[in-house]
Coordinates of C-alpha atoms in Angstrom, one line a residue:
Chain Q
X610 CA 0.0 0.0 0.0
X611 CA 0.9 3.8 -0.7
X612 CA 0.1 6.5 1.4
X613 CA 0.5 9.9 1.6
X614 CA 0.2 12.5 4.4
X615 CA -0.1 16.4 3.2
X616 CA -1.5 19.9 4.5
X617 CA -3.2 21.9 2.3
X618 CA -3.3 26.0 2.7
X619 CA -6.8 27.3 2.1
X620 CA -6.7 30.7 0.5
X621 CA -7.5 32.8 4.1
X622 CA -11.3 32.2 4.8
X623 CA -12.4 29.3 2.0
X624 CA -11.4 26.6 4.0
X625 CA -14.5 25.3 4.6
X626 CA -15.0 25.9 0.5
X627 CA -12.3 23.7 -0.1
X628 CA -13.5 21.1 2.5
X629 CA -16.9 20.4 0.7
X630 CA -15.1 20.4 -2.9
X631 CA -12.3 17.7 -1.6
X632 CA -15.0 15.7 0.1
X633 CA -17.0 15.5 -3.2
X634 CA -15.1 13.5 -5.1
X635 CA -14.4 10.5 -2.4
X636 CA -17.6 8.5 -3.8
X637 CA -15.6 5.9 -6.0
X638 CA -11.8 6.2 -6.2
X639 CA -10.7 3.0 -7.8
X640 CA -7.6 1.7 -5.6
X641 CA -8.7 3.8 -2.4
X642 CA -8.6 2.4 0.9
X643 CA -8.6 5.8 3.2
X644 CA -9.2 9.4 2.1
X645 CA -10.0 11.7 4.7
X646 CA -10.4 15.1 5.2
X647 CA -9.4 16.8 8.2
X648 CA -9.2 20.4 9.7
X649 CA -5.9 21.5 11.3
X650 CA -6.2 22.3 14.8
X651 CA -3.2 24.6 14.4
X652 CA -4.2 26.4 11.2
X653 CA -7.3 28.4 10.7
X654 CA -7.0 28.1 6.9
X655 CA -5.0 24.5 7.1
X656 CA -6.8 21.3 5.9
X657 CA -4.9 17.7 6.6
X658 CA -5.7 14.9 3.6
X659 CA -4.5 11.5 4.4
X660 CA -4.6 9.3 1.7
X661 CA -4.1 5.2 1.0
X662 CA -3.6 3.7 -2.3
X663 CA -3.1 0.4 -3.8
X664 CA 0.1 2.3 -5.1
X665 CA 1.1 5.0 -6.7
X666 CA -0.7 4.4 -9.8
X667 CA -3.7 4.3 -8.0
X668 CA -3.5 7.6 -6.8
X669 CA -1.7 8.8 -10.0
X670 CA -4.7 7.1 -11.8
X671 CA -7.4 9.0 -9.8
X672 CA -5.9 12.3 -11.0
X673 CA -7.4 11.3 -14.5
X674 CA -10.8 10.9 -12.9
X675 CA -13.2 13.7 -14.7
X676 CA -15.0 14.0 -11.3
X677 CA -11.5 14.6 -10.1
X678 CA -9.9 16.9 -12.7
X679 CA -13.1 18.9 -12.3
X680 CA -13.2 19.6 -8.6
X681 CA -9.5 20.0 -8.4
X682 CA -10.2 23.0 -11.1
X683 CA -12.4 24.0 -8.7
X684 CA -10.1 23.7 -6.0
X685 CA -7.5 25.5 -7.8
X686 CA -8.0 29.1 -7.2
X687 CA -8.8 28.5 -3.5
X688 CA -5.4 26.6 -2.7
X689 CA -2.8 28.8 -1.6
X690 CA 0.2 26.4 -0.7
X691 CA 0.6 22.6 0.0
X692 CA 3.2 21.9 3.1
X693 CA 4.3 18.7 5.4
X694 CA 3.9 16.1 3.0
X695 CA 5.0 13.0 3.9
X696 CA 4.8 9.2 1.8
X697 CA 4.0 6.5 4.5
X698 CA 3.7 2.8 3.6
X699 CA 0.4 1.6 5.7
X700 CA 0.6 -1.6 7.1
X701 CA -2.7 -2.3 8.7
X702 CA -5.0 -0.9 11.6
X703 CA -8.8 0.1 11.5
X704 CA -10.4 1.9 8.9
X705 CA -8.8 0.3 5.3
X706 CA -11.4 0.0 3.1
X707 CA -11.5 -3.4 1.0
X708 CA -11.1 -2.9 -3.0
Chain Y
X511 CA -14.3 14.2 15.6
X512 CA -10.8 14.1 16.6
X513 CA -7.8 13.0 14.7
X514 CA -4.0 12.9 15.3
X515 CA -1.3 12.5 13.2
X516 CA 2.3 11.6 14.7
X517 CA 5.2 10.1 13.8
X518 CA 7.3 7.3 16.2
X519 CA 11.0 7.2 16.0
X520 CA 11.9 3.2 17.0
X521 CA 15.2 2.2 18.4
X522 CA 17.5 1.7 15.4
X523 CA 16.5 -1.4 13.7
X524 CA 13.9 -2.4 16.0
X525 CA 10.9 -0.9 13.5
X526 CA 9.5 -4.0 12.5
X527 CA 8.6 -5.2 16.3
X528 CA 7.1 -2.1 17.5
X529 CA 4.8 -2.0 13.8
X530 CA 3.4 -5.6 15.2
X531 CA 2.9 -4.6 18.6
X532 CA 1.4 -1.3 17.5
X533 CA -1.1 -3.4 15.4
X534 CA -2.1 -5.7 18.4
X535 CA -4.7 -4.0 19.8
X536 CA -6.5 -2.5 17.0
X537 CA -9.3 -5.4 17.7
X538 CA -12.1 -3.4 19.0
X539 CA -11.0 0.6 20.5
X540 CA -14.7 1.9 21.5
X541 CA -15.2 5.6 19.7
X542 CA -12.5 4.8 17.2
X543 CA -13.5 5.7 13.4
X544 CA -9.8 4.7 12.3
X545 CA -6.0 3.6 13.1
X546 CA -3.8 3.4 10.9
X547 CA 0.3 2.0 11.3
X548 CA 2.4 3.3 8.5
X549 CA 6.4 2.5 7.8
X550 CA 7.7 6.5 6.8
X551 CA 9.2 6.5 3.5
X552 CA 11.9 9.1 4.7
X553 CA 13.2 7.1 7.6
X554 CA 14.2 3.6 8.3
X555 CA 13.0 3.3 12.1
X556 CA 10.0 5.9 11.2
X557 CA 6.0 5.1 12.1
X558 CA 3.6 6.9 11.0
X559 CA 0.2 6.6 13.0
X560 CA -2.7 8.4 12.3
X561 CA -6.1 7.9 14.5
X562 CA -9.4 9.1 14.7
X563 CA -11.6 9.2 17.9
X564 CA -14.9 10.4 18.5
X565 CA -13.6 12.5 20.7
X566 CA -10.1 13.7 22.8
X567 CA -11.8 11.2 25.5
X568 CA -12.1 8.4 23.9
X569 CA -8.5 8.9 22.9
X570 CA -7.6 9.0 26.1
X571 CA -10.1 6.4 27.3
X572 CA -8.4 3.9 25.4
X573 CA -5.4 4.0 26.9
X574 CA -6.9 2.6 29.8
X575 CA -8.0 -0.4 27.8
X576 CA -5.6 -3.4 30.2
X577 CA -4.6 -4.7 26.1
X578 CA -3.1 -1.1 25.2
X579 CA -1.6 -0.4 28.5
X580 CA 0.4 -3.9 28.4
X581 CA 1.5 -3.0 24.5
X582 CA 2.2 0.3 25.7
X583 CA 4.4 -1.5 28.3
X584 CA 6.0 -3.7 25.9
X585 CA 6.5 -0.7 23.2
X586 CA 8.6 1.6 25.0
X587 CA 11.5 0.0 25.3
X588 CA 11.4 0.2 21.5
X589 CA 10.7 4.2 20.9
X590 CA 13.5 6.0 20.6
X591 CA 11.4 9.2 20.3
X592 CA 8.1 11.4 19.2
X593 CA 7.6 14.2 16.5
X594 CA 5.9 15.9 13.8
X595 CA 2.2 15.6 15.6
X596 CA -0.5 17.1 14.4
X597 CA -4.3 17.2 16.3
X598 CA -6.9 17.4 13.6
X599 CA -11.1 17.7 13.3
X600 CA -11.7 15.0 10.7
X601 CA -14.9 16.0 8.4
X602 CA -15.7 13.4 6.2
X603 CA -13.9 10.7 3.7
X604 CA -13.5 6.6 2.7
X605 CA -12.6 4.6 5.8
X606 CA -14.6 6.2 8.6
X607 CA -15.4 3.3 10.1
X608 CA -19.2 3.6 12.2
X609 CA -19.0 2.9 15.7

């Protein structure tokens, strides 16, 4: 598995925007066993995404999407940095969805 | 909701044991949506953890649980250290597991 840990900077006061436009997409991601979205405690315009993949090609893969290229061109202009990414390699726990 | 996000530093070359122990007690964690062990890609004796709780309480309930404290107990010995933690409010996502 293939995971990635990353903060995303909300353009100051759309964070809750940019919640409800990552969250819509999360219906069928082929290759997805987590995908959450979280708000920072420590950053009023800071949004945490942790995400688990079959591999890299299943995340690369989701990019192509069309529900995905079109809410990340939604996304776009209300994104003012990504920060503290990290690539993990999950090994079990609660909470990975079967594919 | 409440999430965190951390990263556990084992004693060098000891990784492997403290993943299994850390996986032990994932069997039932009342007011726990998901927990999830992750090797880091950027460092050999790195874990990633990330949890979600109902609550900060639950959280802390559960390390009360006699299964946690004695892998607690048996863990320590292998952590050389704690960093990069981050307290989140979770909103939605895949792998929310109902409780």
């Amino acid at each position: 598995m293939y995971g990635l840990i990353g903060r995303i900077l909300a353009v100051e006061g759309r964070r809750e925007e940019l919640v409800s436009i990552l969250l819509e997409s999360t219906g069928s991601l082929p290759g997805c066993h987590s995908y959450i979205v979280a708000r920072c405690a420590e950053h009023s315009d800071g949004i945490r995404v942790t995400e688990i993949w079959d591999g890299p090609e299943s995340h690369k893969g989701s990019l192509q999407i069309e529900a995905v290229r079109d809410a990340i061109a939604r996304a776009r202009p209300l994104i003012a940095g990504f920060d503290h990414r990290f690539e993990t390699e999950p090994v079990g726990g609660i909470g990975l969805m079967a594919q």
